[in-house]
């Protein structure tokens, strides 16, 4: 739920506040390496917005830590997970991946059972989980030289 609210759903904190409201970025993507307990925030920006984007992203993490998100966001996170869990049984290879994930997690619950358990997660629990987030590294990719303007037709 934490990942969904922070950046996986259409009304996530990062997407809504950095892209839609502030116009600070072209895109915001959140991904994770679950078994390494690592989140990655990938944001496409103009270099001039770097400091503002860093402060805005930090503010969204603080909002997550303090419960600054809506009940709708929590419900959308549950719905998203439930949809993905249902879709995971569409093919034999999807079922195999789900079995592997269950074994690696050490959690025998099905996706549907996890989605049902997610409905009981509280705002405070999400905030406590978010307090464990720690910034580790910031990578900035820049062109070595300015791109030439494209020729007009």
Coordinates of N, CA and C in Angstrom, one line a residue:
X1 N 0.8 -1.2 0.0 CA 0.0 0.0 0.0 C 0.9 1.3 0.0
X2 N 2.0 1.2 0.7 CA 2.9 2.3 0.8 C 3.3 2.7 -0.6
X3 N 3.8 1.7 -1.4 CA 4.3 2.0 -2.7 C 3.2 2.5 -3.6
X4 N 2.0 2.0 -3.5 CA 0.9 2.5 -4.4 C 0.6 3.9 -4.1
X5 N 0.5 4.2 -2.8 CA 0.1 5.6 -2.4 C 1.2 6.6 -2.8
X6 N 2.5 6.2 -2.6 CA 3.6 7.1 -2.9 C 3.7 7.3 -4.4
X7 N 3.6 6.2 -5.2 CA 3.9 6.4 -6.6 C 3.3 5.4 -7.7
X8 N 2.6 4.4 -7.3 CA 2.1 3.4 -8.2 C 0.7 3.7 -8.8
X9 N -0.1 4.5 -8.2 CA -1.4 4.7 -8.7 C -1.6 6.0 -9.3
X10 N -2.6 6.2 -10.1 CA -2.7 7.5 -10.8 C -2.9 8.7 -9.9
X11 N -3.4 8.5 -8.7 CA -3.6 9.6 -7.8 C -2.5 9.6 -6.7
X12 N -1.4 9.0 -7.0 CA -0.3 8.9 -6.0 C 0.2 10.3 -5.6
X13 N 0.9 10.3 -4.5 CA 1.4 11.6 -4.0 C 2.5 12.2 -4.9
X14 N 3.4 11.3 -5.4 CA 4.4 11.9 -6.3 C 3.8 12.4 -7.6
X15 N 3.0 11.6 -8.3 CA 2.4 11.9 -9.6 C 1.5 13.2 -9.4
X16 N 0.7 13.2 -8.5 CA -0.3 14.3 -8.3 C 0.4 15.6 -7.9
X17 N 1.3 15.5 -7.0 CA 1.9 16.8 -6.5 C 3.1 17.2 -7.3
X18 N 4.0 16.3 -7.8 CA 5.1 16.8 -8.6 C 4.8 17.1 -10.0
X19 N 4.0 16.2 -10.6 CA 3.7 16.4 -12.0 C 2.5 17.2 -12.3
X20 N 1.4 16.8 -11.7 CA 0.1 17.4 -12.1 C -0.1 18.8 -11.4
X21 N 0.2 19.0 -10.2 CA 0.0 20.2 -9.5 C 1.1 21.2 -9.7
X22 N 2.4 20.7 -9.6 CA 3.5 21.6 -9.6 C 4.1 21.8 -11.0
X23 N 3.9 20.8 -11.8 CA 4.5 20.8 -13.2 C 6.0 20.7 -13.1
X24 N 6.6 20.1 -12.1 CA 8.0 20.0 -11.9 C 8.7 18.9 -12.7
X25 N 7.9 18.0 -13.3 CA 8.5 16.9 -14.0 C 7.7 16.4 -15.1
X26 N 8.4 15.6 -16.0 CA 7.7 15.0 -17.1 C 7.0 13.7 -16.7
X27 N 7.6 13.0 -15.9 CA 7.1 11.7 -15.4 C 7.6 11.4 -14.0
X28 N 6.9 10.6 -13.3 CA 7.3 10.0 -12.0 C 7.1 8.5 -12.0
X29 N 8.1 7.8 -11.7 CA 7.9 6.3 -11.7 C 8.5 5.8 -10.3
X30 N 7.8 4.9 -9.7 CA 8.2 4.3 -8.5 C 8.3 2.8 -8.8
X31 N 9.5 2.2 -8.5 CA 9.6 0.8 -8.6 C 10.3 0.3 -7.3
X32 N 10.3 -1.0 -7.2 CA 10.9 -1.6 -6.0 C 11.6 -2.9 -6.3
X33 N 12.6 -3.2 -5.4 CA 13.2 -4.5 -5.4 C 12.8 -5.0 -4.0
X34 N 11.7 -5.7 -4.0 CA 11.0 -6.1 -2.8 C 11.9 -6.9 -1.9
X35 N 12.7 -7.8 -2.4 CA 13.5 -8.7 -1.6 C 14.8 -8.0 -1.1
X36 N 15.1 -6.8 -1.6 CA 16.2 -6.0 -1.1 C 15.6 -4.9 -0.3
X37 N 14.3 -4.8 -0.1 CA 13.7 -3.7 0.6 C 14.1 -2.3 0.1
X38 N 14.1 -2.2 -1.2 CA 14.5 -1.0 -1.8 C 13.5 -0.4 -2.7
X39 N 13.3 0.9 -2.6 CA 12.4 1.7 -3.5 C 13.3 2.5 -4.4
X40 N 12.8 2.7 -5.7 CA 13.5 3.6 -6.6 C 12.5 4.6 -7.1
X41 N 12.8 5.9 -7.0 CA 12.0 6.9 -7.5 C 12.7 7.5 -8.7
X42 N 12.1 7.4 -9.9 CA 12.7 7.8 -11.2 C 11.8 9.0 -11.6
X43 N 12.4 10.2 -11.8 CA 11.7 11.4 -12.1 C 12.4 12.1 -13.3
X44 N 11.6 12.3 -14.4 CA 12.2 13.0 -15.5 C 12.0 14.5 -15.3
X45 N 13.1 15.3 -15.3 CA 13.0 16.7 -15.0 C 13.9 17.6 -15.9
X46 N 13.6 18.9 -15.9 CA 14.6 19.8 -16.5 C 15.6 20.0 -15.4
X47 N 16.9 20.1 -15.7 CA 18.0 20.3 -14.7 C 17.7 21.5 -13.8
X48 N 17.1 22.5 -14.3 CA 16.9 23.7 -13.5 C 15.9 23.4 -12.3
X49 N 15.2 22.3 -12.4 CA 14.2 22.0 -11.4 C 14.7 21.0 -10.3
X50 N 16.0 20.6 -10.4 CA 16.5 19.6 -9.6 C 16.3 19.8 -8.1
X51 N 16.6 20.9 -7.6 CA 16.5 21.2 -6.1 C 15.0 21.2 -5.7
X52 N 14.2 21.9 -6.5 CA 12.8 21.9 -6.2 C 12.1 20.5 -6.2
X53 N 12.5 19.7 -7.2 CA 12.0 18.3 -7.2 C 12.5 17.5 -6.0
X54 N 13.7 17.7 -5.6 CA 14.2 16.9 -4.4 C 13.4 17.3 -3.2
X55 N 13.2 18.6 -3.0 CA 12.4 19.1 -1.9 C 10.9 18.6 -2.0
X56 N 10.4 18.6 -3.1 CA 9.0 18.2 -3.3 C 8.8 16.7 -3.1
X57 N 9.8 15.9 -3.6 CA 9.7 14.5 -3.3 C 9.9 14.2 -1.8
X58 N 10.8 14.8 -1.2 CA 10.9 14.7 0.3 C 9.6 15.0 1.0
X59 N 9.0 16.1 0.6 CA 7.7 16.5 1.2 C 6.6 15.4 1.0
X60 N 6.6 14.7 -0.1 CA 5.6 13.7 -0.3 C 5.9 12.5 0.6
X61 N 7.2 12.2 0.8 CA 7.5 11.1 1.7 C 7.1 11.5 3.1
X62 N 7.4 12.7 3.5 CA 6.9 13.2 4.8 C 5.4 13.1 5.0
X63 N 4.7 13.5 3.9 CA 3.2 13.4 3.9 C 2.8 11.9 4.1
X64 N 3.5 11.0 3.5 CA 3.2 9.6 3.7 C 3.4 9.2 5.1
X65 N 4.5 9.6 5.7 CA 4.9 9.3 7.1 C 3.9 9.9 8.1
X66 N 3.3 11.0 7.8 CA 2.3 11.6 8.7 C 0.9 11.4 8.4
X67 N 0.6 10.5 7.5 CA -0.8 10.2 7.1 C -1.4 11.2 6.2
X68 N -0.6 12.0 5.5 CA -1.2 13.0 4.6 C -1.6 12.5 3.3
X69 N -2.5 11.6 3.3 CA -3.0 11.0 2.1 C -4.5 10.6 2.3
X70 N -5.2 10.4 1.3 CA -6.7 10.2 1.4 C -7.1 8.8 1.6
X71 N -8.3 8.6 2.1 CA -8.9 7.3 2.2 C -9.1 6.7 0.8
X72 N -9.4 7.5 -0.2 CA -9.5 7.1 -1.5 C -8.2 6.5 -2.0
X73 N -7.1 7.1 -1.7 CA -5.8 6.6 -2.1 C -5.6 5.2 -1.5
X74 N -6.0 5.0 -0.3 CA -5.8 3.7 0.4 C -6.7 2.7 -0.3
X75 N -7.9 3.0 -0.6 CA -8.8 2.1 -1.3 C -8.3 1.8 -2.7
X76 N -7.8 2.8 -3.4 CA -7.3 2.6 -4.8 C -6.1 1.6 -4.8
X77 N -5.3 1.7 -3.7 CA -4.2 0.8 -3.6 C -4.6 -0.6 -3.4
X78 N -5.7 -0.8 -2.6 CA -6.2 -2.2 -2.4 C -6.8 -2.7 -3.7
X79 N -7.6 -1.8 -4.4 CA -8.2 -2.2 -5.7 C -7.1 -2.6 -6.7
X80 N -6.0 -1.8 -6.8 CA -5.0 -2.0 -7.8 C -4.3 -3.4 -7.5
X81 N -4.0 -3.6 -6.2 CA -3.4 -4.9 -5.8 C -4.3 -6.1 -6.1
X82 N -5.6 -5.9 -5.8 CA -6.6 -7.0 -6.1 C -6.7 -7.3 -7.6
X83 N -6.7 -6.2 -8.4 CA -6.8 -6.4 -9.8 C -5.5 -7.1 -10.3
X84 N -4.4 -6.7 -9.9 CA -3.1 -7.4 -10.3 C -3.1 -8.9 -9.8
X85 N -3.6 -9.1 -8.6 CA -3.6 -10.5 -8.1 C -4.5 -11.3 -8.9
X86 N -5.7 -10.8 -9.3 CA -6.6 -11.6 -10.2 C -6.0 -11.8 -11.6
X87 N -5.3 -10.8 -12.1 CA -4.7 -10.9 -13.4 C -3.5 -11.9 -13.4
X88 N -3.0 -12.1 -12.2 CA -1.8 -13.0 -12.1 C -2.1 -14.5 -12.4
X89 N -3.4 -14.8 -12.5 CA -3.7 -16.2 -12.8 C -4.2 -16.4 -14.2
X90 N -3.9 -15.4 -15.1 CA -4.3 -15.4 -16.5 C -3.6 -16.5 -17.3
X91 N -2.3 -16.7 -17.0 CA -1.5 -17.7 -17.8 C -0.8 -18.6 -16.8
X92 N -0.3 -19.7 -17.4 CA 0.5 -20.7 -16.6 C 1.8 -20.0 -16.1
X93 N 2.4 -19.2 -16.9 CA 3.6 -18.5 -16.5 C 3.4 -17.5 -15.3
X94 N 2.2 -16.8 -15.4 CA 1.8 -15.9 -14.3 C 1.6 -16.7 -13.0
X95 N 1.0 -17.8 -13.1 CA 0.8 -18.7 -11.9 C 2.1 -19.1 -11.3
X96 N 3.1 -19.5 -12.2 CA 4.4 -19.9 -11.8 C 5.1 -18.8 -11.0
X97 N 5.0 -17.6 -11.6 CA 5.7 -16.4 -11.0 C 5.1 -16.2 -9.6
X98 N 3.8 -16.3 -9.5 CA 3.1 -16.1 -8.2 C 3.6 -17.1 -7.2
X99 N 3.7 -18.4 -7.6 CA 4.2 -19.4 -6.7 C 5.6 -19.1 -6.2
X100 N 6.4 -18.7 -7.1 CA 7.8 -18.4 -6.8 C 7.9 -17.2 -5.8
X101 N 7.0 -16.2 -6.0 CA 7.0 -15.0 -5.1 C 6.5 -15.5 -3.7
X102 N 5.5 -16.3 -3.7 CA 5.0 -16.8 -2.4 C 6.1 -17.5 -1.6
X103 N 6.9 -18.4 -2.3 CA 8.0 -19.1 -1.7 C 9.1 -18.1 -1.2
X104 N 9.4 -17.2 -2.0 CA 10.5 -16.2 -1.7 C 10.1 -15.3 -0.5
X105 N 8.8 -15.0 -0.5 CA 8.3 -14.1 0.6 C 8.1 -14.9 1.9
X106 N 8.0 -16.3 1.8 CA 7.7 -17.1 2.9 C 6.2 -16.8 3.4
X107 N 5.4 -16.5 2.4 CA 4.0 -16.1 2.8 C 3.1 -17.0 1.9
X108 N 2.4 -17.9 2.5 CA 1.5 -18.8 1.7 C 0.2 -18.2 1.2
X109 N -0.1 -17.0 1.5 CA -1.3 -16.4 1.1 C -1.4 -16.1 -0.4
X110 N -2.6 -16.3 -0.9 CA -2.8 -15.9 -2.3 C -2.9 -14.4 -2.5
X111 N -2.8 -14.0 -3.7 CA -3.0 -12.5 -4.0 C -4.3 -12.0 -3.4
X112 N -5.3 -12.8 -3.6 CA -6.7 -12.4 -3.1 C -6.7 -12.3 -1.6
X113 N -6.0 -13.2 -0.9 CA -6.0 -13.1 0.5 C -5.2 -11.9 1.0
X114 N -4.1 -11.6 0.3 CA -3.3 -10.4 0.6 C -4.1 -9.1 0.4
X115 N -4.8 -9.1 -0.7 CA -5.7 -7.9 -1.0 C -6.7 -7.7 0.1
X116 N -7.3 -8.8 0.6 CA -8.3 -8.8 1.7 C -7.6 -8.3 3.0
X117 N -6.4 -8.7 3.2 CA -5.7 -8.3 4.4 C -5.3 -6.8 4.3
X118 N -5.1 -6.3 3.1 CA -4.7 -4.9 2.9 C -5.9 -4.0 3.3
X119 N -7.1 -4.5 3.2 CA -8.3 -3.7 3.6 C -8.2 -3.3 5.1
X120 N -7.5 -4.0 5.9 CA -7.4 -3.8 7.3 C -6.2 -2.9 7.7
X121 N -5.4 -2.6 6.7 CA -4.2 -1.8 7.0 C -4.7 -0.3 7.4
X122 N -4.1 0.2 8.4 CA -4.5 1.6 8.8 C -3.5 2.6 8.3
X123 N -4.0 3.8 8.4 CA -3.2 5.0 8.0 C -1.9 5.1 8.9
X124 N -2.1 4.8 10.2 CA -1.0 4.8 11.1 C 0.1 3.8 10.8
X125 N -0.4 2.6 10.3 CA 0.6 1.5 10.0 C 1.3 1.9 8.7
X126 N 0.7 2.5 7.8 CA 1.4 3.0 6.6 C 2.4 4.1 7.0
X127 N 2.0 5.0 7.8 CA 2.9 6.0 8.3 C 4.1 5.4 9.0
X128 N 3.9 4.4 9.8 CA 5.1 3.8 10.5 C 6.0 3.1 9.6
X129 N 5.4 2.4 8.6 CA 6.2 1.8 7.5 C 7.0 2.8 6.8
X130 N 6.4 4.0 6.5 CA 7.1 5.0 5.7 C 8.2 5.6 6.5
X131 N 8.1 5.6 7.8 CA 9.2 6.2 8.6 C 10.5 5.4 8.5
X132 N 10.4 4.2 7.9 CA 11.6 3.4 7.7 C 12.3 3.8 6.4
X133 N 11.7 4.6 5.6 CA 12.3 5.0 4.3 C 13.5 5.9 4.6
X134 N 14.6 5.6 3.9 CA 15.8 6.4 4.1 C 16.4 6.7 2.7
X135 N 16.7 7.9 2.4 CA 17.3 8.3 1.2 C 18.8 7.7 1.2
X136 N 19.1 7.1 0.1 CA 20.4 6.5 0.0 C 21.3 7.1 -1.1
X137 N 20.8 7.3 -2.2 CA 21.6 7.9 -3.3 C 20.7 8.6 -4.3
X138 N 21.2 9.7 -4.9 CA 20.5 10.4 -5.9 C 21.4 10.4 -7.1
X139 N 20.9 10.0 -8.2 CA 21.6 9.9 -9.5 C 21.0 10.9 -10.4
X140 N 21.8 11.7 -11.0 CA 21.4 12.7 -12.0 C 22.1 12.5 -13.3
X141 N 21.3 12.2 -14.3 CA 21.9 12.0 -15.7 C 21.7 13.3 -16.5
X142 N 22.8 13.7 -17.0 CA 22.8 14.9 -17.8 C 23.6 14.7 -19.1
X143 N 23.2 15.3 -20.1 CA 23.9 15.3 -21.4 C 25.2 15.9 -21.3
X144 N 26.2 15.4 -22.0 CA 27.5 16.0 -21.9 C 27.5 17.4 -22.6
X145 N 26.7 17.5 -23.6 CA 26.6 18.8 -24.3 C 25.1 19.0 -24.7
X146 N 24.8 20.2 -24.9 CA 23.4 20.6 -25.2 C 23.1 19.9 -26.6
X147 N 21.8 19.4 -26.7 CA 21.4 18.9 -27.9 C 21.1 20.0 -28.9
X148 N 21.5 19.7 -30.2 CA 21.2 20.7 -31.2 C 19.7 20.8 -31.5
X149 N 19.3 22.0 -31.9 CA 17.9 22.2 -32.2 C 17.6 21.4 -33.5
X150 N 16.5 20.7 -33.6 CA 16.2 19.9 -34.8 C 15.9 20.9 -36.0
X151 N 16.3 20.4 -37.1 CA 16.1 21.2 -38.3 C 14.6 21.4 -38.6
X152 N 14.1 22.5 -39.0 CA 12.7 22.8 -39.3 C 12.5 22.2 -40.7
X153 N 11.3 21.8 -40.9 CA 10.9 21.2 -42.2 C 10.5 22.3 -43.1

